[in-house]
XYZ file of C-alpha atoms in Angstrom:
665
model
C -0.079 0.171 -0.241
C 1.335 3.584 -0.919
C 0.076 6.719 0.732
C 0.447 9.924 -0.733
C 0.296 13.790 0.505
C 1.496 16.202 -1.336
C 2.730 19.994 -0.092
C 3.165 21.684 -3.515
C 3.755 24.838 -1.877
C 6.389 23.937 0.004
C 9.863 24.895 -0.437
C 9.178 26.910 -3.360
C 12.320 27.439 -5.949
C 11.826 24.396 -7.761
C 11.884 22.674 -4.604
C 8.654 20.054 -3.682
C 8.360 18.646 -0.163
C 5.825 15.820 0.055
C 4.980 12.627 2.450
C 5.086 9.251 0.992
C 3.999 6.059 3.026
C 5.443 2.734 1.801
C 3.901 -0.807 2.879
C 5.938 -4.020 2.152
C 3.500 -6.397 2.499
C 3.661 -9.142 0.260
C 7.216 -7.946 -0.840
C 10.660 -8.459 -0.177
C 11.973 -5.053 0.246
C 10.948 -1.217 0.232
C 13.150 -1.331 -3.111
C 14.923 2.362 -2.630
C 19.109 2.620 -2.536
C 20.483 5.498 -0.792
C 23.836 7.939 -1.016
C 24.638 10.741 1.280
C 25.556 13.376 -1.358
C 25.470 17.129 -1.817
C 23.223 19.247 -3.958
C 24.574 22.631 -5.543
C 21.754 25.423 -5.406
C 23.881 27.939 -6.690
C 27.613 28.843 -7.358
C 27.835 29.618 -3.803
C 25.345 27.341 -1.938
C 24.761 23.652 -1.738
C 22.708 21.130 -0.274
C 23.617 18.582 1.896
C 21.822 14.419 2.744
C 20.465 11.205 1.992
C 19.308 10.949 -1.339
C 17.597 8.083 -3.658
C 20.418 6.516 -5.492
C 18.303 3.863 -7.315
C 14.807 2.364 -7.278
C 14.122 -1.680 -7.565
C 11.604 -2.110 -10.566
C 8.031 -3.764 -8.993
C 8.866 -2.570 -5.605
C 6.746 -0.526 -3.205
C 9.000 2.569 -4.196
C 8.833 2.132 -7.503
C 4.819 1.647 -7.667
C 3.888 4.563 -6.541
C 5.434 6.516 -8.885
C 6.241 9.562 -6.281
C 9.810 8.941 -5.870
C 12.707 9.847 -8.235
C 16.580 9.145 -8.421
C 18.052 12.438 -6.924
C 15.002 13.085 -4.392
C 16.461 13.887 -0.589
C 15.006 12.163 2.119
C 13.953 14.781 5.238
C 12.918 12.504 7.827
C 11.989 8.689 7.935
C 9.209 8.076 10.411
C 8.930 11.124 12.061
C 13.202 11.239 12.600
C 14.956 13.767 10.975
C 17.722 12.459 8.768
C 18.946 15.648 6.898
C 22.363 15.840 8.618
C 22.366 11.954 9.362
C 25.112 9.334 8.171
C 24.283 6.774 6.000
C 24.691 4.084 8.250
C 22.133 5.844 10.560
C 19.612 5.849 7.900
C 20.615 2.027 7.363
C 20.080 1.602 10.879
C 16.794 3.207 10.756
C 15.584 0.733 8.030
C 16.785 -2.154 9.760
C 14.350 -1.096 12.798
C 11.577 -0.139 10.558
C 8.624 -2.589 10.458
C 6.415 -3.538 7.633
C 5.631 0.420 6.895
C 7.972 3.564 6.473
C 6.939 7.299 6.269
C 9.126 9.127 4.211
C 9.897 13.099 3.799
C 10.677 13.679 0.481
C 12.299 16.939 -1.187
C 12.277 17.056 -4.646
C 13.980 20.103 -6.550
C 12.795 19.725 -9.695
C 8.921 19.534 -10.505
C 9.546 18.976 -14.409
C 10.681 15.775 -13.448
C 7.154 14.830 -12.138
C 5.013 16.623 -14.896
C 7.511 14.648 -17.322
C 7.554 11.429 -15.598
C 4.838 10.152 -17.527
C 6.199 10.879 -20.791
C 10.195 9.468 -19.748
C 10.452 6.073 -18.866
C 14.073 6.448 -17.158
C 12.035 8.748 -14.774
C 11.276 5.967 -12.286
C 12.905 3.081 -11.561
C 16.525 1.635 -10.871
C 18.149 1.244 -14.542
C 18.323 4.786 -14.796
C 20.817 5.469 -11.786
C 23.437 5.081 -14.118
C 22.024 7.941 -16.796
C 21.179 10.125 -13.861
C 24.960 10.210 -12.369
C 26.602 10.106 -15.336
C 29.066 7.460 -13.253
C 30.599 4.065 -14.490
C 29.087 0.988 -12.173
C 31.946 -0.429 -9.909
C 31.898 -4.220 -8.858
C 30.256 -4.810 -5.265
C 32.312 -6.637 -2.841
C 29.396 -7.888 -1.491
C 27.044 -10.409 -3.686
C 23.967 -9.668 -2.412
C 21.592 -5.976 -2.728
C 23.543 -4.704 0.499
C 26.413 -4.447 -1.298
C 29.146 -1.535 -0.912
C 30.820 -0.029 -3.751
C 33.200 2.927 -4.066
C 31.504 5.643 -6.952
C 32.859 8.379 -8.854
C 31.626 11.982 -7.879
C 28.137 12.581 -9.595
C 28.230 14.611 -12.618
C 25.401 17.324 -13.936
C 22.210 16.012 -14.986
C 21.372 18.219 -18.214
C 17.357 17.454 -16.642
C 17.598 19.398 -13.710
C 17.703 22.919 -12.382
C 20.138 22.515 -9.985
C 23.627 20.288 -10.122
C 23.762 17.096 -8.075
C 26.406 15.587 -6.532
C 27.665 12.100 -4.575
C 31.189 11.360 -4.044
C 31.045 8.895 -1.193
C 30.305 5.667 -0.883
C 26.734 3.519 -2.180
C 25.037 1.149 -0.518
C 21.879 -0.626 -1.922
C 19.726 -0.821 0.981
C 16.328 -2.614 0.212
C 14.234 -1.366 2.653
C 12.563 -4.688 4.427
C 16.349 -5.653 5.182
C 16.610 -8.501 7.287
C 19.723 -10.404 8.292
C 17.922 -13.909 7.220
C 16.651 -12.693 3.821
C 19.710 -10.584 2.714
C 23.782 -11.171 3.344
C 26.051 -8.530 3.782
C 29.119 -10.026 4.518
C 32.385 -9.462 3.424
C 32.423 -12.112 0.198
C 36.610 -11.616 -0.644
C 38.876 -14.058 1.052
C 38.839 -17.696 2.139
C 36.262 -19.263 4.849
C 36.116 -22.605 6.517
C 33.382 -24.561 6.457
C 31.899 -26.895 9.325
C 33.991 -29.843 8.273
C 37.268 -27.737 8.271
C 37.630 -27.578 4.559
C 38.724 -23.704 2.774
C 36.342 -22.482 0.386
C 36.245 -19.127 -1.230
C 34.263 -16.695 0.544
C 31.880 -16.540 -2.583
C 31.090 -19.943 -2.957
C 27.945 -21.533 -3.017
C 29.042 -23.747 0.226
C 29.130 -20.096 2.038
C 25.620 -19.152 0.023
C 22.878 -17.436 3.329
C 19.487 -19.229 3.098
C 16.324 -17.117 5.101
C 14.496 -19.173 7.519
C 11.883 -20.178 4.580
C 14.916 -21.259 2.680
C 16.722 -23.192 5.255
C 13.270 -24.939 6.237
C 12.648 -26.171 2.683
C 15.871 -27.315 1.892
C 16.400 -30.873 3.324
C 19.343 -31.482 1.863
C 22.896 -32.557 3.882
C 25.439 -30.440 3.680
C 28.436 -32.031 2.186
C 32.295 -30.992 3.536
C 32.273 -27.873 1.047
C 29.003 -26.675 2.419
C 26.937 -27.476 -0.826
C 23.576 -28.154 -1.077
C 21.609 -27.860 -4.236
C 19.061 -25.159 -2.957
C 22.526 -22.887 -1.808
C 23.995 -23.411 -5.397
C 20.876 -22.160 -6.972
C 20.529 -19.168 -5.140
C 24.325 -18.225 -5.515
C 24.047 -18.988 -9.090
C 20.474 -18.309 -9.602
C 20.795 -16.218 -13.308
C 22.478 -19.319 -14.833
C 20.572 -22.203 -16.444
C 20.239 -25.958 -15.715
C 23.007 -26.337 -12.962
C 24.691 -29.416 -11.727
C 26.496 -30.792 -9.338
C 29.506 -33.604 -10.442
C 30.914 -35.787 -7.460
C 34.105 -38.008 -8.264
C 36.895 -39.734 -6.741
C 40.515 -38.936 -8.289
C 42.449 -42.455 -8.979
C 45.739 -42.416 -8.348
C 47.633 -41.125 -12.173
C 44.914 -41.491 -14.204
C 43.938 -38.099 -15.810
C 40.376 -35.928 -15.365
C 40.743 -36.370 -19.394
C 39.293 -32.716 -19.125
C 39.896 -29.901 -21.847
C 38.964 -26.560 -20.953
C 38.315 -23.040 -23.286
C 37.886 -19.870 -22.139
C 35.114 -17.181 -23.445
C 34.149 -16.282 -27.260
C 33.940 -12.664 -26.402
C 37.319 -11.271 -24.899
C 35.932 -9.364 -22.869
C 34.530 -11.633 -20.439
C 36.035 -14.266 -18.807
C 34.754 -18.210 -18.296
C 36.105 -21.861 -17.878
C 34.057 -24.101 -20.036
C 34.134 -27.869 -20.973
C 36.064 -27.780 -24.622
C 36.017 -31.896 -24.342
C 35.909 -34.973 -21.997
C 38.636 -37.747 -23.061
C 36.584 -41.044 -23.244
C 39.731 -42.486 -21.305
C 39.719 -40.464 -18.611
C 37.562 -40.052 -15.167
C 35.124 -38.019 -16.434
C 34.292 -40.039 -18.953
C 30.461 -41.362 -17.723
C 30.036 -38.715 -15.298
C 27.550 -36.066 -16.216
C 29.681 -33.752 -18.202
C 29.499 -32.640 -21.699
C 31.542 -29.867 -24.032
C 30.039 -26.320 -23.455
C 28.953 -27.235 -20.210
C 30.423 -24.056 -17.791
C 32.360 -25.071 -14.573
C 31.556 -22.445 -12.335
C 32.938 -23.928 -9.049
C 34.982 -26.838 -7.940
C 35.771 -27.747 -4.327
C 34.726 -24.582 -3.081
C 36.976 -22.573 -5.393
C 35.112 -20.236 -7.742
C 35.799 -20.476 -11.027
C 32.907 -18.049 -12.617
C 34.511 -15.417 -14.446
C 37.696 -16.372 -14.066
C 40.058 -17.352 -17.193
C 39.941 -21.188 -18.102
C 44.076 -20.966 -17.720
C 43.566 -19.752 -14.095
C 40.915 -22.952 -14.066
C 43.566 -25.687 -14.881
C 46.218 -24.281 -11.927
C 43.097 -25.053 -9.369
C 42.829 -28.394 -10.801
C 45.761 -29.475 -10.398
C 45.947 -27.914 -6.941
C 42.534 -29.468 -5.423
C 43.217 -31.486 -2.380
C 42.366 -34.899 -1.520
C 40.332 -37.973 -3.318
C 37.036 -36.312 -3.844
C 36.352 -33.771 -6.188
C 33.231 -31.792 -6.659
C 31.984 -29.170 -9.580
C 29.419 -26.615 -9.874
C 28.875 -26.717 -13.390
C 26.106 -25.140 -16.342
C 24.598 -26.834 -18.921
C 23.724 -24.190 -21.560
C 21.957 -24.723 -24.646
C 23.897 -25.880 -28.172
C 22.965 -22.758 -30.002
C 24.088 -20.455 -26.292
C 27.332 -18.797 -28.043
C 29.882 -18.925 -24.853
C 32.779 -21.268 -25.449
C 35.292 -19.788 -28.076
C 36.536 -23.497 -29.991
C 34.405 -26.349 -31.122
C 34.302 -28.801 -28.817
C 37.339 -31.552 -29.065
C 36.448 -34.782 -29.421
C 40.151 -36.469 -30.360
C 42.842 -36.454 -27.537
C 46.195 -37.796 -28.034
C 46.775 -41.100 -26.463
C 47.847 -41.429 -23.101
C 50.509 -43.552 -21.468
C 51.571 -44.068 -17.866
C 54.631 -45.180 -17.824
C 54.585 -46.123 -13.704
C 52.210 -49.209 -14.349
C 55.033 -51.938 -14.207
C 57.162 -49.789 -11.051
C 54.439 -51.586 -9.207
C 54.587 -54.957 -11.216
C 58.525 -54.726 -10.279
C 58.249 -53.276 -6.812
C 55.009 -54.801 -5.191
C 56.022 -52.960 -2.075
C 55.975 -49.191 -3.495
C 53.496 -46.577 -2.556
C 52.077 -43.959 -4.004
C 52.028 -40.416 -2.038
C 50.508 -36.901 -3.091
C 52.261 -33.531 -2.051
C 51.212 -30.595 -2.400
C 53.690 -28.446 -3.688
C 53.738 -24.846 -2.012
C 56.693 -23.387 -3.101
C 58.910 -26.378 -2.562
C 58.225 -29.725 -1.771
C 60.441 -30.387 1.247
C 62.550 -32.952 -0.113
C 66.242 -33.313 -0.631
C 67.237 -36.417 -2.775
C 70.740 -37.784 -4.012
C 72.049 -40.089 -6.599
C 73.022 -43.435 -4.374
C 73.422 -47.254 -4.010
C 71.386 -49.424 -2.053
C 72.726 -53.251 -1.781
C 69.300 -54.302 -2.106
C 67.804 -52.477 -5.642
C 71.355 -51.306 -7.077
C 71.569 -47.143 -7.898
C 68.996 -44.741 -8.049
C 67.219 -41.656 -6.817
C 67.282 -41.676 -2.758
C 65.600 -39.536 -0.393
C 68.458 -37.582 1.929
C 66.664 -35.069 3.612
C 63.433 -33.938 4.547
C 62.599 -30.147 5.516
C 60.700 -30.464 9.578
C 57.118 -29.965 8.798
C 56.690 -29.728 5.533
C 54.176 -31.390 3.143
C 56.336 -34.476 2.118
C 56.871 -35.200 5.788
C 53.141 -35.011 6.770
C 52.262 -36.828 3.583
C 54.412 -40.053 5.570
C 57.975 -39.528 2.763
C 60.975 -40.968 4.837
C 64.544 -40.328 4.858
C 65.846 -43.143 2.539
C 63.083 -43.771 0.451
C 63.970 -44.759 -3.367
C 62.108 -42.655 -5.773
C 60.359 -44.390 -8.308
C 58.395 -41.789 -9.914
C 57.644 -38.259 -10.104
C 53.817 -37.859 -11.198
C 53.751 -39.979 -14.712
C 57.643 -39.824 -15.201
C 59.909 -42.643 -13.931
C 63.141 -41.937 -12.046
C 64.449 -45.318 -12.047
C 67.662 -44.859 -14.641
C 67.602 -41.130 -13.833
C 70.773 -38.987 -12.818
C 70.747 -36.544 -9.757
C 69.960 -33.642 -12.355
C 67.247 -35.317 -14.408
C 65.214 -36.367 -11.013
C 65.926 -32.605 -9.128
C 64.543 -31.382 -12.682
C 61.539 -33.403 -12.066
C 61.253 -32.206 -8.690
C 61.213 -28.252 -9.603
C 58.862 -28.638 -12.623
C 56.525 -30.393 -10.865
C 53.307 -27.841 -9.792
C 50.317 -28.587 -7.719
C 49.215 -31.640 -5.780
C 52.676 -33.996 -7.094
C 52.663 -37.756 -7.019
C 55.399 -39.942 -5.847
C 55.784 -42.649 -6.306
C 58.208 -44.522 -3.327
C 59.704 -47.698 -1.997
C 61.177 -47.855 1.196
C 64.284 -49.912 1.890
C 65.511 -51.817 4.597
C 68.733 -50.514 6.251
C 71.896 -52.108 5.430
C 72.392 -52.991 9.091
C 68.411 -54.936 9.202
C 69.071 -56.571 5.994
C 72.611 -57.921 7.013
C 70.989 -59.369 10.063
C 68.497 -60.654 8.132
C 70.748 -62.872 5.859
C 72.474 -63.588 8.919
C 69.336 -64.980 10.278
C 68.439 -66.845 7.081
C 71.630 -68.254 6.829
C 71.445 -69.417 10.260
C 67.950 -71.184 9.869
C 69.328 -72.939 6.711
C 72.126 -74.247 8.719
C 69.988 -75.539 11.232
C 67.335 -77.136 9.072
C 70.079 -78.865 7.066
C 71.385 -80.351 10.542
C 67.613 -81.388 11.351
C 67.607 -83.006 8.230
C 70.860 -85.037 8.067
C 69.707 -86.717 11.659
C 68.860 -90.270 10.757
C 65.441 -90.448 10.685
C 63.064 -93.790 11.783
C 62.534 -95.299 8.526
C 58.710 -96.791 10.112
C 58.042 -93.414 9.309
C 60.720 -91.316 7.936
C 58.845 -88.863 5.174
C 60.290 -88.972 1.931
C 61.727 -85.938 0.578
C 62.565 -84.732 -3.282
C 66.061 -84.972 -4.328
C 67.803 -86.841 -1.559
C 67.960 -90.632 -0.475
C 65.647 -91.860 2.256
C 65.447 -95.364 3.829
C 61.857 -96.586 4.680
C 60.453 -99.153 6.206
C 57.177 -100.461 4.735
C 55.465 -103.150 7.043
C 53.713 -106.115 5.144
C 53.298 -109.418 6.756
C 53.278 -111.292 4.202
C 50.973 -109.314 1.675
C 51.712 -108.949 -2.061
C 53.636 -105.212 -2.356
C 51.338 -104.437 -5.491
C 53.272 -102.527 -7.955
C 54.906 -102.476 -11.460
C 58.397 -101.784 -11.772
C 60.628 -101.114 -14.905
C 64.688 -101.939 -15.029
C 66.825 -104.313 -16.060
C 69.908 -104.987 -18.314
C 67.654 -106.808 -21.111
C 65.198 -103.887 -20.175
C 64.599 -100.398 -22.032
C 65.377 -98.655 -18.757
C 68.997 -99.811 -17.486
C 69.949 -97.298 -15.171
C 67.446 -97.988 -12.139
C 64.276 -99.539 -11.118
C 61.488 -97.098 -10.735
C 58.127 -98.038 -9.814
C 55.353 -96.993 -12.744
C 52.091 -98.485 -11.360
C 50.801 -98.978 -7.657
C 47.651 -101.190 -6.976
C 45.519 -99.674 -4.167
C 45.306 -103.699 -2.389
C 48.879 -103.764 -2.064
C 50.863 -103.417 1.001
C 52.727 -100.232 -0.760
C 49.687 -98.647 -0.958
C 48.928 -99.105 2.212
C 51.892 -97.647 3.790
C 50.822 -94.444 1.757
C 54.364 -93.159 1.212
C 55.703 -94.420 -2.337
C 54.687 -93.122 -5.801
C 54.475 -93.512 -9.228
C 58.181 -92.825 -10.635
C 59.930 -93.575 -7.057
C 63.557 -94.847 -7.823
C 64.169 -97.851 -5.683
C 67.945 -97.848 -4.891
C 68.259 -101.470 -2.759
C 65.660 -103.469 -0.903
C 66.449 -104.813 2.490
C 70.183 -102.775 2.005
C 70.818 -104.768 -1.092
C 71.281 -102.571 -3.900
C 69.446 -102.882 -7.635
C 72.207 -102.807 -10.269
C 69.624 -102.749 -13.221
C 72.615 -102.481 -15.454
C 73.674 -105.797 -14.405
C 70.308 -107.778 -13.153
C 67.892 -109.337 -15.440
C 64.596 -107.908 -16.033
C 63.306 -111.022 -14.418
C 65.249 -110.645 -11.171
C 64.462 -107.197 -10.694
C 60.738 -108.187 -11.010
C 61.226 -111.149 -8.688
C 62.391 -108.864 -5.673
C 58.900 -106.996 -5.644
C 56.839 -110.275 -6.200
C 58.596 -112.340 -3.351
C 56.763 -112.793 -0.312
C 58.192 -110.939 2.961
C 57.543 -112.253 6.512
C 56.881 -108.999 8.248
C 58.888 -105.772 7.063
C 61.111 -104.748 4.182
C 63.056 -101.885 3.723
C 63.788 -99.224 0.602
C 66.113 -96.885 -0.028
C 64.245 -94.347 -2.152
C 65.327 -91.604 -4.186
C 62.587 -89.411 -5.684
C 63.447 -87.080 -8.328
C 61.683 -83.598 -8.637
C 61.378 -82.811 -11.523
C 60.357 -86.793 -13.028
C 63.201 -88.221 -15.081
C 61.641 -89.054 -17.744
C 61.205 -89.515 -21.381
C 58.263 -89.861 -24.132
C 57.643 -90.960 -27.338
C 55.294 -92.076 -30.129
C 54.268 -95.269 -31.118
C 51.897 -95.471 -34.718
C 50.619 -98.312 -36.205
C 47.804 -99.475 -38.273
C 45.055 -101.856 -36.383
C 42.961 -104.169 -37.823
C 39.264 -105.214 -37.097
C 38.964 -107.905 -34.941
C 42.685 -108.066 -34.163
C 43.476 -107.260 -30.519
C 46.463 -105.119 -29.393
C 47.963 -107.510 -26.712
C 48.172 -105.243 -24.051
C 46.920 -105.673 -20.628
C 46.594 -102.518 -19.209
C 46.531 -101.109 -15.110
C 45.053 -96.757 -15.421
C 46.311 -94.390 -12.473
C 46.707 -91.149 -12.103
C 49.298 -91.227 -14.635
C 47.997 -92.748 -17.663
C 47.351 -96.947 -18.078
C 50.573 -98.908 -17.059
C 51.291 -101.530 -19.576
C 51.173 -104.489 -17.234
C 52.034 -107.758 -19.661
C 52.297 -107.381 -23.502
C 51.000 -110.614 -25.892
C 54.129 -111.660 -28.193
C 53.101 -111.141 -31.779
C 50.143 -108.852 -32.643
C 51.474 -106.228 -33.624
C 55.490 -105.847 -34.204
C 55.171 -101.782 -33.616
C 54.068 -103.315 -30.139
C 57.014 -105.822 -29.416
C 59.823 -103.947 -30.759
C 58.934 -100.750 -29.088
C 57.036 -101.498 -25.745
C 57.425 -103.389 -22.355
C 56.055 -103.790 -19.273
C 55.883 -100.628 -17.200
C 55.619 -98.190 -19.882
C 52.867 -95.520 -19.412
C 50.854 -94.886 -22.064
C 49.412 -91.402 -21.662
C 47.339 -90.584 -24.811
C 45.864 -93.066 -27.070
C 44.651 -90.745 -30.756
C 45.244 -87.646 -28.836
C 42.549 -88.323 -26.028
C 44.639 -88.030 -22.570
C 44.700 -90.719 -20.131
C 45.564 -89.746 -16.940
C 43.294 -90.418 -14.109
C 40.632 -91.869 -16.622
C 38.831 -95.006 -14.485
C 39.182 -98.696 -16.220
C 36.105 -98.588 -17.943
C 36.447 -95.914 -20.093
C 40.352 -96.988 -20.762
C 39.519 -99.954 -22.121
C 36.418 -98.894 -24.459
C 38.809 -96.578 -26.306
C 41.263 -99.377 -26.887
C 38.703 -102.012 -27.739
C 36.694 -99.665 -30.456
C 39.906 -97.935 -31.884
C 40.634 -99.605 -35.679
C 42.301 -98.289 -38.477
C 45.579 -95.964 -37.487
C 46.244 -95.829 -33.522
C 48.943 -93.178 -32.113
C 49.578 -93.852 -28.541
C 52.044 -91.156 -26.692
C 54.657 -93.370 -23.887
C 55.906 -91.644 -20.979
C 59.025 -94.356 -19.589
C 61.227 -93.771 -16.944
C 64.946 -92.296 -17.131
C 66.637 -92.449 -14.186
C 69.976 -91.205 -13.126
C 72.724 -94.529 -12.401
C 72.655 -94.047 -8.106
C 73.433 -97.484 -7.540
C 77.845 -98.019 -7.078
C 78.829 -100.894 -9.544
C 78.842 -104.327 -7.633
C 82.456 -105.306 -6.474
């Protein structure tokens, strides 16, 4: 509601004094901005006071039609303000309720008469034209901002001269601390989580009571909620918040560009690398980045923005972006679609040095690291950390004296000299990723080696102690004496070896029957070399195959002893046998399947010369016509051999032991 009471005769001489009552019910502000200034009545006289500097469109001050830029406020709610300071009038406005009564002095009636014909006669936008002055930026982001204004020049439409040379405060007259933000927006501030952000960041945006009630979102560590972001950048389109985590040396894959208009500064996304971290996020070419982790990028050069991205601390990154329509002018380049292939030469380091670690150090003028080129007994030559500045970021990040420097960012230093390594450290900017390897001291390495040697000696002595043959464990590549409980049971083995045999250098087990005494003892295995039986050496080079076999087919009363050698890897030879099998004619082989294949237990002579001339008892058939026989049950093996006709191909494995028995005396 607006009430107007005029006194047309007051003041005379082109001056007009009238009363105006403004009611802000249903409005956010009274809508006037004030300044303390002066009016020159003549070359020798002047009038000072509080003048209206601007009027907000559609506000009570604008709708009343009785207030203009340049009007002088004589009193406010009955209090004389002709000699008051700006701050005193602002305080009166703050203390006012929903209604204020202003006593206004207008210096030229012609303005009132012409107001209907002059669209600039009433409203906020005519302030610049009236005073003929350039606008200066305010330190305050809200409507209560303060700015230094130049001296007001003559207005040709007025009969007197108006001047203002002091600070201008744009004060909505409904001012409330919950509605307006009058804080200084320069510099940095910490959020409740302790993160440092710009004061002008959306994370520091002030919500009024109603906005706080509507905003149910919990603030993140940067103070962000979508309500605060939308209020801070209410003039921008399609605001988005993108969160992601940095991943070691994986690049962001983000190309930046500036504004098309060189008089304007902005940070646009020129392209997104399909192999970068942002490839699968809601970021597109043409998006304007206005903030990153509480640092404001709006109205900043994109080159400065690149430095901001490099200096981002922590693993989490939060971007605030504004998506523009494709036809909106802004970005100075066309979207980038091709990116150079990225090569990370540091990937192999973690394969070569599994205990290497990645450390991120923020460089603030210096890293606080001193390095030398040296040699370590564990890794050889390289670059090592020789000293740390006390309290430096490197020390706080966990870098230790003696650490080997393996890489700086994506540059490997394994083969670098001192000058190359220090050059990389000097050129690195922002958050520097170091790959380090913590090495043991030479003393600890020496003591560990001594302890290891001592342990080996003790193990060797323990191994040399005679074992109880009845329970002795068969160890690879060593002769072991064992005793097997028999009690007149058959041994149940097939062996190969003898002077009239293809195996002349030793007696080797090629099959163990599950019902025999050796299977019950469960220590001997296929391909074990039997060097002696009951203390008598098995001289295969001088004994016939029949005598060798008889040693394992005799009946023993209670126990039998063997000296066994288990070769690792097994000593074997493999060969192929091929022939044509006639339909209806048997192979003439008796087979005993086991985990290695099918052991030949008997050969019927005269069936096929290829079998008679090349195979013998104890050979193991491992493949039959390309099919592996290892571990197959007897029924399957029998079906393969029985049903085969035509060309037959067999892969045969035969022991080939080293001679381990002494020549007979």
